[in-house]
Amino acid sequence: MASVTSLTASVHQRLANALSATLPEAADADPLLRRSDRADFQANGILALAKKAKANPRELATQVVDKVVTGDVIKDVEVSGPGFLNITVTDKAITENLAARAADAEGRLGVPYAENPGTTVIDYAQPNVAKEMHVGHLRSAVIGDSVLKLLEFTGETVIRRHHIGDWGTQFGMLIQYLDEHPHELDHRAAEVTGEEAMSNLDQLYKAARRLFDSDEEFKTRARRRVVDLQAGDPHTVAMWQKFVDESKIYFFSVFEKLDMEIRDPDIVGESGYNDMLAETCRLLEDSGVAVRSEGALCVFFDDVRGPDGNPVPLIVQKSDGGYGYAATDLSAIRDRVFNLKANSIIYVVDARQSLHFKMVFETARRAGWLNDDVKAYQLAFGTVLGKDGKPFKTREGETVRLVDLLDEAIDRASAVVREKAQDLSEVEIAERGAQVGIGAVKYADLSTSASRDYKFDLDQMVSLNGDTSVYLQYAYARIQSILRKAGEVRPAAHPELELTEAERALGLHADQFAENVAEAAREYAPHKMTAYLYQLASLYTSFYDKCPVLKAETPEQVENRLFLCDVTARTLHAGMTLLGIRTPERL
């Protein structure tokens, strides 16, 4: 694939050449180029260079301008203020660059692959077996899915891991209850829905909990079951597997509603690392990274202290011989580094677990499992808040079920689609409603920097105005409508034509897609992609208002404006795909 050099990169190179021709010692100097309101680009790098060379910045800027090659890409350079350079590019360069992007046979719009792609393991979407998914599970799934798509698009090998909660003492209670009431998880129909599976699990969990709290003999039997499970007793493990399988029916139904692909082999829960726990502890103890303290195996840190000022250790193995989360997480790191050969491990986990992961990562570094070549990173996310700015709860104070939330988003979006739809059938309205509703929920999440909390406000999310996915989806659908109306007239680039201000602004922004993809992937920051796409849709709206497309003055201008529409639509589609959001052809 021929990747396309962006106009930003072309201008940057020409300025760098002019700088080193003026000041040979400035060969590696950065012109500090950025988009500007005053011209197409502004370069601020000369101020720092002049200071270093003890030269007058305006004079140095004037000398640099004399060395800049103009004509093909750069139309004009002028010195502004104390030594800034204002650069205007040619209309021809804008159209030709977009034409090269449109011609990319791979459909990548000329976006290059990363120079040295590696292998990343991404740990995201981690529901718990036998428990309902709630609004807190939304962010890990949505953020993880988008980061995964961004990295894969840049050429990274990405391995998905869903570290589900499928182990622990509560399973003793559940397994014992199921053993004594063997038909509780039987299915009445051949096809079981996710809702049914969850309802079965929920009822069983409540009944087991009631018995556990009221019957001492059952409590004793349940605790013995935990020991059987950990010892690998075949009958007990088979019962445990029933809970996992039932839960997966439910998980897959929720992820399908979220329009997300979750594959069974990628689900490696806490239980998947059981066989490694003893060895992990032995390696840490033998190397002196962990020490015995009051019978427990602990790792201590100078900078982690409790409210009383005493060190708070990471407990890898409890004094009774049981293993905590730390042993599992450290075993998972060993597996991901040595078996999966990861260069990077990303954990998309709630910010409230930051201290735990800080200690786990530091322990793995001390053990030599993580180092400068193999890094672990917690992509910590904030809390989902209600409109009142408090953690999102139902009126009864319960955590909000994820399924209820998604269904409501789809209902609201369907109402918006129905209101605007002119020629859509009921089936199409339902399909578009799901695409718009789920898109709205994902976009609201992704357009906030992951580390910040955000307010869950469905009215705002499905609004046609403002920074919402619906606004972007309507921009895309509007372009498709124009392209359909054009009939026989095909989009075609005409580099010989002069462009209006609105055309230039749209063209320059569309040309920056590759740089924005690279930045969002490098920083694991989907919100940078949403900001870019919102700006693209806004510039398109402005272009649409000011520049007649099908009624432009000449046939060449009609084709060129259709071409601008087409490139914008392709860019919107590619960017939304990286966010996991659909772009319906009609709305």
Coordinates of C-alpha atoms in Angstrom, one line a residue:
M1 CA 0.0 0.0 0.0
A2 CA 1.2 3.5 -0.8
S3 CA 0.8 5.6 2.3
V4 CA 0.1 9.3 1.6
T5 CA 2.4 12.0 3.0
S6 CA 0.1 14.5 4.7
L7 CA 0.3 18.2 3.8
T8 CA 1.4 18.8 7.4
A9 CA 4.4 16.5 6.9
S10 CA 5.2 18.0 3.5
V11 CA 5.2 21.5 4.8
H12 CA 7.2 20.4 7.9
Q13 CA 9.9 18.8 5.7
R14 CA 10.2 21.9 3.5
L15 CA 10.5 24.2 6.5
A16 CA 13.1 21.9 8.1
N17 CA 15.1 22.0 4.9
A18 CA 15.0 25.8 4.8
L19 CA 16.0 26.0 8.5
S20 CA 19.1 23.8 8.0
A21 CA 20.1 25.7 4.8
T22 CA 19.9 29.0 6.8
L23 CA 21.5 27.6 10.0
P24 CA 23.5 24.4 9.3
E25 CA 23.7 23.7 13.1
A26 CA 19.8 23.6 13.1
A27 CA 19.7 20.4 11.1
D28 CA 17.5 18.6 13.6
A29 CA 15.5 21.6 14.7
D30 CA 11.7 21.3 14.9
P31 CA 9.8 24.1 13.0
L32 CA 7.0 23.6 15.5
L33 CA 4.3 23.5 12.9
R34 CA 0.6 23.7 13.8
R35 CA -2.8 24.5 12.2
S36 CA -3.7 28.2 12.5
D37 CA -6.6 30.6 12.3
R38 CA -4.4 33.2 10.6
A39 CA -3.2 31.0 7.7
D40 CA -3.2 27.2 6.9
F41 CA -0.3 26.6 9.2
Q42 CA 1.9 28.6 11.6
A43 CA 5.5 27.7 12.6
N44 CA 6.9 28.9 15.9
G45 CA 10.2 27.1 16.1
I46 CA 12.3 30.0 14.9
L47 CA 12.0 31.9 18.2
A48 CA 13.8 29.2 20.2
L49 CA 16.4 28.8 17.5
A50 CA 17.1 32.5 17.3
K51 CA 17.6 32.6 21.1
K52 CA 20.1 29.8 20.9
A53 CA 22.0 31.3 18.0
K54 CA 21.8 34.8 19.6
A55 CA 20.2 36.1 16.4
N56 CA 17.3 38.5 15.8
P57 CA 14.2 36.2 15.4
R58 CA 12.5 38.4 12.7
E59 CA 15.7 38.6 10.7
L60 CA 16.3 34.9 11.0
A61 CA 12.7 34.2 10.0
T62 CA 13.1 36.4 6.9
Q63 CA 16.3 34.5 5.9
V64 CA 14.4 31.2 6.3
V65 CA 11.5 32.4 4.1
D66 CA 14.0 33.1 1.3
K67 CA 15.1 29.5 1.4
V68 CA 11.6 27.9 1.5
V69 CA 10.8 26.1 -1.8
T70 CA 7.3 27.3 -2.9
G71 CA 5.1 26.4 -5.8
D72 CA 3.9 22.8 -5.7
V73 CA 2.8 22.5 -2.0
I74 CA 3.6 25.9 -0.3
K75 CA 1.9 28.9 -2.0
D76 CA 3.1 31.6 0.3
V77 CA 5.1 32.2 3.5
E78 CA 5.1 35.4 5.5
V79 CA 6.8 36.5 8.7
S80 CA 4.4 37.5 11.4
G81 CA 4.9 39.1 14.9
P82 CA 8.3 38.5 16.6
G83 CA 9.3 35.7 14.1
F84 CA 6.4 33.4 13.5
L85 CA 5.9 32.0 10.0
N86 CA 2.4 32.0 8.5
I87 CA 2.2 29.4 5.7
T88 CA -0.5 29.0 3.0
V89 CA -0.6 25.8 0.9
T90 CA -1.8 25.6 -2.7
D91 CA -5.4 24.6 -3.6
K92 CA -3.9 22.1 -6.0
A93 CA -1.9 20.4 -3.2
I94 CA -5.0 20.0 -1.1
T95 CA -7.1 18.4 -3.9
E96 CA -4.2 16.2 -5.1
N97 CA -3.5 14.9 -1.6
L98 CA -7.1 14.0 -1.1
A99 CA -7.2 12.3 -4.5
A100 CA -4.2 10.1 -3.5
R101 CA -6.0 9.2 -0.3
A102 CA -9.2 8.3 -2.2
A103 CA -7.2 6.1 -4.6
D104 CA -5.8 3.9 -1.8
A105 CA -6.8 0.4 -3.0
E106 CA -6.8 -1.0 0.6
G107 CA -9.4 1.5 1.7
R108 CA -7.1 2.9 4.4
L109 CA -7.2 6.5 3.0
G110 CA -3.4 6.4 2.7
V111 CA -2.9 5.9 6.5
P112 CA 0.5 4.3 7.0
Y113 CA 1.2 1.3 9.3
A114 CA 3.3 2.0 12.3
E115 CA 7.1 1.6 11.7
N116 CA 7.8 -1.0 14.4
P117 CA 4.6 -2.7 15.4
G118 CA 4.7 -5.1 18.3
T119 CA 2.4 -7.3 20.3
T120 CA -0.1 -5.9 22.7
V121 CA -2.3 -7.8 25.1
I122 CA -5.4 -5.8 26.1
D123 CA -7.3 -6.9 29.2
Y124 CA -10.8 -5.4 29.0
A125 CA -14.5 -6.2 29.4
Q126 CA -14.2 -8.3 32.6
P127 CA -17.7 -9.2 33.9
N128 CA -18.2 -11.6 36.8
V129 CA -19.7 -15.1 36.5
A130 CA -23.2 -15.5 38.0
K131 CA -23.5 -11.7 38.4
E132 CA -25.4 -9.1 36.4
M133 CA -23.4 -6.7 34.3
H134 CA -24.0 -3.1 35.4
V135 CA -23.1 0.3 34.2
G136 CA -19.6 0.0 35.6
H137 CA -18.9 -2.7 33.1
L138 CA -19.7 -0.4 30.2
R139 CA -16.5 1.7 30.2
S140 CA -14.0 -1.1 30.3
A141 CA -15.8 -2.8 27.3
V142 CA -16.3 0.3 25.2
I143 CA -12.9 1.9 25.8
G144 CA -11.0 -1.4 25.4
D145 CA -12.8 -2.3 22.1
S146 CA -11.9 1.1 20.6
V147 CA -8.2 1.0 21.7
L148 CA -8.0 -2.5 20.3
K149 CA -9.4 -1.3 16.9
L150 CA -7.0 1.7 16.8
L151 CA -4.0 -0.4 17.5
E152 CA -4.9 -3.1 15.0
F153 CA -5.5 -0.4 12.3
T154 CA -1.9 0.8 12.8
G155 CA -0.5 -2.8 12.3
E156 CA -0.1 -3.8 15.9
T157 CA -0.7 -7.5 16.7
V158 CA -3.4 -7.4 19.4
I159 CA -4.4 -10.3 21.7
R160 CA -7.6 -9.8 23.6
R161 CA -8.1 -11.1 27.1
H162 CA -11.3 -11.0 29.2
H163 CA -10.2 -11.6 32.8
I164 CA -13.7 -12.7 34.0
G165 CA -14.4 -13.2 37.7
D166 CA -14.9 -16.9 37.7
W167 CA -13.3 -18.1 40.9
G168 CA -13.5 -17.4 44.6
T169 CA -15.4 -18.4 47.8
Q170 CA -18.9 -17.5 46.6
F171 CA -18.7 -20.5 44.2
G172 CA -18.7 -22.9 47.1
M173 CA -22.1 -21.6 48.1
L174 CA -23.5 -21.6 44.5
I175 CA -22.1 -25.1 43.6
Q176 CA -23.4 -26.7 46.9
Y177 CA -26.9 -25.2 46.3
L178 CA -27.0 -26.4 42.7
D179 CA -25.8 -29.8 43.8
E180 CA -28.7 -30.0 46.2
H181 CA -31.2 -28.5 43.7
P182 CA -29.9 -30.0 40.4
H183 CA -32.5 -28.6 38.0
E184 CA -32.3 -24.9 38.8
L185 CA -30.2 -24.1 35.7
D186 CA -32.1 -26.5 33.3
H187 CA -33.4 -24.8 30.2
R188 CA -37.1 -25.1 29.3
A189 CA -36.5 -24.2 25.6
A190 CA -33.8 -25.3 23.1
E191 CA -32.8 -21.7 22.5
V192 CA -32.1 -19.8 25.7
T193 CA -31.8 -16.0 25.7
G194 CA -29.3 -14.0 27.6
E195 CA -32.1 -12.5 29.7
E196 CA -33.3 -16.0 30.7
A197 CA -29.8 -17.2 31.5
M198 CA -29.3 -14.1 33.8
S199 CA -32.7 -14.6 35.4
N200 CA -31.8 -18.3 36.2
L201 CA -28.5 -17.3 37.7
D202 CA -30.0 -14.4 39.7
Q203 CA -32.7 -16.5 41.2
L204 CA -30.2 -19.3 42.1
Y205 CA -27.8 -16.8 43.6
K206 CA -30.5 -15.2 45.8
A207 CA -31.8 -18.6 47.0
A208 CA -28.3 -19.9 47.8
R209 CA -27.5 -16.6 49.7
R210 CA -30.7 -16.9 51.8
L211 CA -29.8 -20.5 52.7
F212 CA -26.2 -19.7 53.4
D213 CA -27.2 -16.9 55.8
S214 CA -29.9 -18.9 57.6
D215 CA -28.5 -22.5 57.7
E216 CA -25.3 -23.2 59.6
E217 CA -25.0 -26.8 58.2
F218 CA -25.4 -25.6 54.6
K219 CA -22.8 -22.9 55.3
T220 CA -20.3 -25.6 56.5
R221 CA -21.1 -27.8 53.4
A222 CA -20.6 -24.7 51.1
R223 CA -17.2 -24.0 52.6
R224 CA -16.1 -27.5 52.1
R225 CA -17.1 -27.1 48.5
V226 CA -14.6 -24.3 48.0
V227 CA -11.8 -26.7 49.1
D228 CA -13.1 -29.3 46.7
L229 CA -13.2 -26.8 43.8
Q230 CA -9.6 -25.6 44.5
A231 CA -8.5 -29.2 44.8
G232 CA -10.0 -29.9 41.3
D233 CA -12.6 -32.5 42.4
P234 CA -14.1 -33.5 39.0
H235 CA -17.8 -33.4 40.1
T236 CA -17.4 -30.0 41.7
V237 CA -15.5 -28.6 38.7
A238 CA -18.3 -29.8 36.4
M239 CA -20.9 -28.0 38.5
W240 CA -18.7 -24.8 38.4
Q241 CA -18.5 -25.1 34.6
K242 CA -22.3 -25.0 34.4
F243 CA -22.2 -21.5 36.0
V244 CA -19.5 -20.4 33.6
D245 CA -21.4 -21.7 30.6
E246 CA -24.7 -20.1 31.7
S247 CA -23.0 -16.8 32.4
K248 CA -21.4 -16.8 28.9
I249 CA -24.8 -17.1 27.3
Y250 CA -25.7 -13.9 29.1
F251 CA -22.4 -12.1 28.5
F252 CA -22.5 -12.8 24.8
S253 CA -26.1 -11.5 24.6
V254 CA -25.0 -8.2 26.2
F255 CA -21.9 -7.8 24.1
E256 CA -24.0 -8.5 21.0
K257 CA -26.3 -5.7 22.0
L258 CA -23.3 -3.5 22.4
D259 CA -22.3 -4.5 18.8
M260 CA -19.1 -5.9 20.0
E261 CA -17.2 -9.1 19.1
I262 CA -16.2 -11.2 22.1
R263 CA -14.6 -14.5 21.2
D264 CA -14.7 -17.5 23.5
P265 CA -11.0 -18.4 23.3
D266 CA -10.2 -14.8 24.5
I267 CA -12.1 -15.3 27.8
V268 CA -9.4 -16.4 30.2
G269 CA -10.8 -15.8 33.7
E270 CA -9.1 -15.9 37.1
S271 CA -9.4 -19.7 37.0
G272 CA -7.2 -19.8 33.9
Y273 CA -4.1 -19.1 36.0
N274 CA -4.7 -21.6 38.9
D275 CA -1.9 -23.9 37.8
M276 CA 0.6 -21.1 37.9
L277 CA -0.1 -19.6 41.4
A278 CA 2.2 -21.8 43.5
E279 CA 5.1 -21.3 41.1
T280 CA 4.5 -17.5 41.0
C281 CA 4.8 -17.5 44.8
R282 CA 7.9 -19.7 44.8
L283 CA 9.6 -17.5 42.2
L284 CA 8.9 -14.3 44.1
E285 CA 10.0 -15.8 47.4
D286 CA 13.2 -17.4 46.0
S287 CA 14.2 -14.2 44.4
G288 CA 13.6 -12.2 47.6
V289 CA 11.0 -10.0 45.9
A290 CA 8.4 -11.3 48.4
V291 CA 8.9 -12.1 52.1
R292 CA 6.9 -14.0 54.7
S293 CA 5.3 -11.7 57.2
E294 CA 3.0 -13.1 59.9
G295 CA 2.7 -16.3 57.8
A296 CA 1.6 -14.4 54.6
L297 CA 3.8 -13.9 51.5
C298 CA 4.1 -10.1 51.1
V299 CA 5.8 -7.5 48.9
F300 CA 6.5 -4.2 50.6
F301 CA 6.9 -0.7 49.1
D302 CA 8.5 2.4 50.6
D303 CA 5.9 4.8 49.1
V304 CA 2.8 2.8 50.0
R305 CA 1.6 3.4 53.5
G306 CA -1.8 3.2 55.3
P307 CA -3.5 6.0 57.2
D308 CA -1.5 4.9 60.3
G309 CA 1.8 5.5 58.5
N310 CA 2.7 1.8 58.4
P311 CA 3.7 0.1 55.1
V312 CA 0.8 -1.5 53.3
P313 CA 2.0 -4.7 51.5
L314 CA 0.8 -6.5 48.5
I315 CA -0.3 -9.9 49.8
V316 CA 0.4 -12.6 47.3
Q317 CA -0.5 -15.5 49.5
K318 CA -2.5 -15.4 52.7
S319 CA -1.4 -16.9 55.9
D320 CA -3.9 -19.8 55.5
G321 CA -2.3 -20.7 52.2
G322 CA -5.1 -19.1 50.0
Y323 CA -4.2 -16.9 47.1
G324 CA -5.5 -13.4 46.5
Y325 CA -6.0 -11.3 43.4
A326 CA -2.3 -10.3 43.4
A327 CA -1.2 -13.9 42.8
T328 CA -3.6 -14.3 39.9
D329 CA -2.6 -10.9 38.3
L330 CA 1.1 -11.7 38.6
S331 CA 0.6 -15.1 37.1
A332 CA -1.4 -13.5 34.2
I333 CA 1.6 -11.1 33.6
R334 CA 4.0 -14.1 33.5
D335 CA 1.7 -15.8 31.0
R336 CA 1.3 -12.7 28.8
V337 CA 5.0 -11.9 28.7
F338 CA 6.5 -15.4 28.4
N339 CA 3.8 -17.3 26.5
L340 CA 2.0 -14.6 24.5
K341 CA 5.2 -12.7 23.9
A342 CA 3.7 -9.3 24.7
N343 CA 5.7 -6.0 24.4
S344 CA 2.8 -4.1 26.0
I345 CA 0.0 -5.1 28.3
I346 CA -2.9 -2.7 28.7
Y347 CA -5.4 -3.1 31.6
V348 CA -8.6 -1.2 31.0
V349 CA -9.6 -1.1 34.6
D350 CA -11.5 1.3 37.0
A351 CA -9.2 4.0 38.4
R352 CA -10.2 2.9 41.9
Q353 CA -7.9 -0.1 41.4
S354 CA -4.9 2.0 40.6
L355 CA -3.0 1.3 43.8
H356 CA -3.4 -2.4 43.4
F357 CA -2.0 -2.3 39.8
K358 CA 0.8 0.0 40.8
M359 CA 2.0 -2.5 43.3
V360 CA 1.4 -5.5 41.0
F361 CA 3.4 -3.8 38.2
E362 CA 6.2 -2.8 40.5
T363 CA 6.4 -6.4 41.9
A364 CA 6.6 -7.8 38.3
R365 CA 9.4 -5.3 37.5
R366 CA 11.4 -6.3 40.6
A367 CA 10.9 -10.0 39.5
G368 CA 12.3 -9.1 36.1
W369 CA 9.0 -10.0 34.2
L370 CA 8.5 -6.4 33.2
N371 CA 11.3 -4.1 32.0
D372 CA 12.1 -1.4 29.5
D373 CA 11.2 -3.7 26.6
V374 CA 8.0 -5.1 28.1
K375 CA 5.6 -2.6 29.7
A376 CA 2.3 -2.8 31.5
Y377 CA -0.1 0.1 31.6
Q378 CA -3.3 0.6 33.4
L379 CA -5.7 2.6 31.2
A380 CA -7.7 3.8 34.3
F381 CA -11.2 5.1 33.7
G382 CA -13.4 7.3 35.8
T383 CA -16.9 6.7 37.1
V384 CA -20.2 6.9 35.3
L385 CA -22.4 9.6 37.0
G386 CA -26.1 10.3 36.9
K387 CA -27.4 13.7 35.8
D388 CA -27.1 14.8 39.4
G389 CA -23.3 14.3 39.3
K390 CA -23.4 11.4 41.8
P391 CA -22.5 7.8 40.9
F392 CA -25.2 6.4 38.6
K393 CA -27.9 4.5 40.6
T394 CA -31.6 3.6 40.2
R395 CA -34.2 5.5 42.2
E396 CA -34.0 2.6 44.7
G397 CA -30.3 3.1 45.1
E398 CA -29.3 0.0 43.1
T399 CA -26.6 -0.1 40.5
V400 CA -28.1 0.3 37.1
R401 CA -28.3 -2.9 35.0
L402 CA -26.4 -2.5 31.7
V403 CA -29.1 -4.2 29.6
D404 CA -31.8 -1.8 30.9
L405 CA -29.6 1.2 30.0
L406 CA -28.9 -0.1 26.5
D407 CA -32.6 -0.8 25.8
E408 CA -33.6 2.6 26.9
A409 CA -30.9 4.2 24.7
I410 CA -32.2 2.2 21.7
D411 CA -35.8 3.3 22.5
R412 CA -34.9 6.9 22.7
A413 CA -32.8 6.7 19.5
S414 CA -35.6 4.9 17.6
A415 CA -38.0 7.8 18.5
V416 CA -35.4 10.3 17.1
V417 CA -35.0 8.2 13.9
R418 CA -38.8 7.8 13.5
E419 CA -39.3 11.5 13.8
K420 CA -36.8 12.3 11.0
A421 CA -37.4 9.2 8.8
Q422 CA -39.2 9.8 5.6
D423 CA -38.9 6.6 3.7
L424 CA -37.8 4.0 6.3
S425 CA -39.9 0.9 7.1
E426 CA -40.5 -0.2 10.7
V427 CA -37.8 -2.9 10.4
E428 CA -35.3 -0.2 9.2
I429 CA -36.3 2.2 11.9
A430 CA -35.7 -0.6 14.5
E431 CA -32.3 -1.4 12.9
R432 CA -31.2 2.2 12.7
G433 CA -32.5 2.9 16.2
A434 CA -30.2 0.2 17.6
Q435 CA -27.2 1.6 15.6
V436 CA -27.9 5.2 16.7
G437 CA -28.7 4.3 20.3
I438 CA -25.7 2.0 20.9
G439 CA -23.5 4.5 19.0
A440 CA -24.8 7.3 21.2
V441 CA -23.8 5.4 24.4
K442 CA -20.4 4.5 23.1
Y443 CA -19.6 8.0 21.7
A444 CA -20.6 9.7 25.0
D445 CA -18.2 7.4 26.8
L446 CA -15.3 7.7 24.3
S447 CA -15.6 11.4 23.8
T448 CA -14.6 11.9 27.5
S449 CA -11.0 11.4 28.4
A450 CA -11.0 7.9 30.0
S451 CA -9.6 9.1 33.3
R452 CA -12.4 11.6 33.8
D453 CA -15.9 10.8 35.2
Y454 CA -18.8 11.5 32.9
K455 CA -22.5 12.1 33.2
F456 CA -24.8 9.6 31.7
D457 CA -27.5 11.8 30.1
L458 CA -29.5 10.0 27.4
D459 CA -31.4 13.2 26.3
Q460 CA -28.0 14.8 25.4
M461 CA -26.6 11.6 23.9
V462 CA -29.3 11.1 21.3
S463 CA -29.5 14.9 20.5
L464 CA -29.0 15.9 16.8
N465 CA -27.1 19.0 18.0
G466 CA -23.7 19.2 19.6
D467 CA -20.9 16.7 20.0
T468 CA -22.8 13.5 19.7
S469 CA -22.5 10.4 17.5
V470 CA -26.0 11.1 16.1
Y471 CA -24.7 14.4 14.7
L472 CA -21.8 12.5 12.9
Q473 CA -24.2 9.7 11.7
Y474 CA -26.5 12.3 10.2
A475 CA -23.6 14.1 8.5
Y476 CA -22.6 10.8 6.9
A477 CA -26.2 9.9 5.9
R478 CA -26.6 13.4 4.4
I479 CA -23.5 12.8 2.2
Q480 CA -24.8 9.4 1.0
S481 CA -28.1 11.1 0.1
I482 CA -26.3 13.7 -2.0
L483 CA -24.2 11.0 -3.7
R484 CA -27.4 9.1 -4.5
K485 CA -29.1 12.2 -5.9
A486 CA -26.1 12.9 -8.2
G487 CA -27.1 9.9 -10.2
E488 CA -24.8 9.5 -13.2
V489 CA -22.5 12.3 -12.1
R490 CA -19.5 10.7 -10.3
P491 CA -17.2 12.3 -7.8
A492 CA -13.9 13.4 -9.4
A493 CA -11.0 15.4 -8.2
H494 CA -10.1 18.6 -10.2
P495 CA -6.8 19.9 -8.9
E496 CA -6.9 22.8 -11.4
L497 CA -9.9 24.4 -9.6
E498 CA -9.6 27.2 -7.0
L499 CA -11.2 26.3 -3.6
T500 CA -13.4 28.4 -1.4
E501 CA -12.5 28.9 2.3
A502 CA -15.0 26.3 3.4
E503 CA -13.6 23.8 0.9
R504 CA -10.1 24.4 1.9
A505 CA -10.8 24.1 5.7
L506 CA -12.7 20.8 5.1
G507 CA -9.9 19.4 2.8
L508 CA -7.1 20.3 5.1
H509 CA -8.8 18.7 8.1
A510 CA -9.7 15.5 6.1
D511 CA -6.0 15.3 5.1
Q512 CA -5.1 15.1 8.8
F513 CA -6.9 11.8 9.5
A514 CA -3.7 9.7 9.5
E515 CA -1.9 11.9 12.1
N516 CA -5.0 11.7 14.4
V517 CA -5.2 7.9 14.1
A518 CA -1.5 7.7 15.0
E519 CA -1.9 10.0 18.0
A520 CA -5.0 8.3 19.3
A521 CA -3.4 4.8 19.0
R522 CA -0.1 5.9 20.5
E523 CA -1.8 7.5 23.6
Y524 CA -4.6 4.9 23.9
A525 CA -6.9 7.9 23.6
P526 CA -10.1 7.3 21.6
H527 CA -11.3 10.8 22.8
K528 CA -8.8 12.3 20.4
M529 CA -10.4 10.5 17.5
T530 CA -13.9 11.6 18.5
A531 CA -12.7 15.3 18.7
Y532 CA -11.2 15.0 15.2
L533 CA -14.4 13.5 13.8
Y534 CA -16.7 16.0 15.4
Q535 CA -14.6 18.8 13.9
L536 CA -14.7 17.1 10.5
A537 CA -18.6 16.9 10.7
S538 CA -18.7 20.5 11.8
L539 CA -16.5 21.6 8.9
Y540 CA -18.6 19.6 6.5
T541 CA -21.8 21.3 7.8
S542 CA -20.2 24.6 7.2
F543 CA -19.2 23.6 3.6
Y544 CA -22.7 22.2 2.9
D545 CA -24.3 25.5 4.0
K546 CA -21.9 27.7 1.9
C547 CA -21.1 25.6 -1.2
P548 CA -23.9 24.2 -3.4
V549 CA -22.8 20.7 -4.5
L550 CA -25.2 19.5 -7.2
K551 CA -26.0 23.1 -8.2
A552 CA -22.4 24.3 -8.4
E553 CA -21.5 26.7 -11.2
T554 CA -19.6 24.3 -13.6
P555 CA -19.7 20.5 -14.2
E556 CA -16.1 20.3 -12.9
Q557 CA -17.0 22.1 -9.7
V558 CA -20.0 19.7 -9.2
E559 CA -17.6 16.7 -9.6
N560 CA -15.0 18.2 -7.3
R561 CA -17.5 19.0 -4.6
L562 CA -19.0 15.5 -4.8
F563 CA -15.4 14.3 -4.5
L564 CA -15.0 16.4 -1.3
C565 CA -18.2 14.9 0.0
D566 CA -17.1 11.4 -0.8
V567 CA -13.7 11.7 0.9
T568 CA -15.4 13.2 4.0
A569 CA -17.8 10.3 4.2
R570 CA -15.1 7.8 3.8
T571 CA -13.1 9.5 6.6
L572 CA -16.1 9.6 8.9
H573 CA -16.9 5.9 8.2
A574 CA -13.3 4.9 8.8
G575 CA -13.0 6.9 12.0
M576 CA -16.4 5.8 13.4
T577 CA -15.4 2.1 12.7
L578 CA -12.4 2.6 14.9
L579 CA -14.8 3.7 17.7
G580 CA -17.0 0.7 17.1
I581 CA -19.9 2.8 15.9
R582 CA -22.0 2.1 12.8
T583 CA -22.7 4.7 10.0
P584 CA -26.1 3.9 8.5
E585 CA -26.4 4.9 4.8
R586 CA -29.9 6.4 5.3
L587 CA -31.3 8.1 8.4

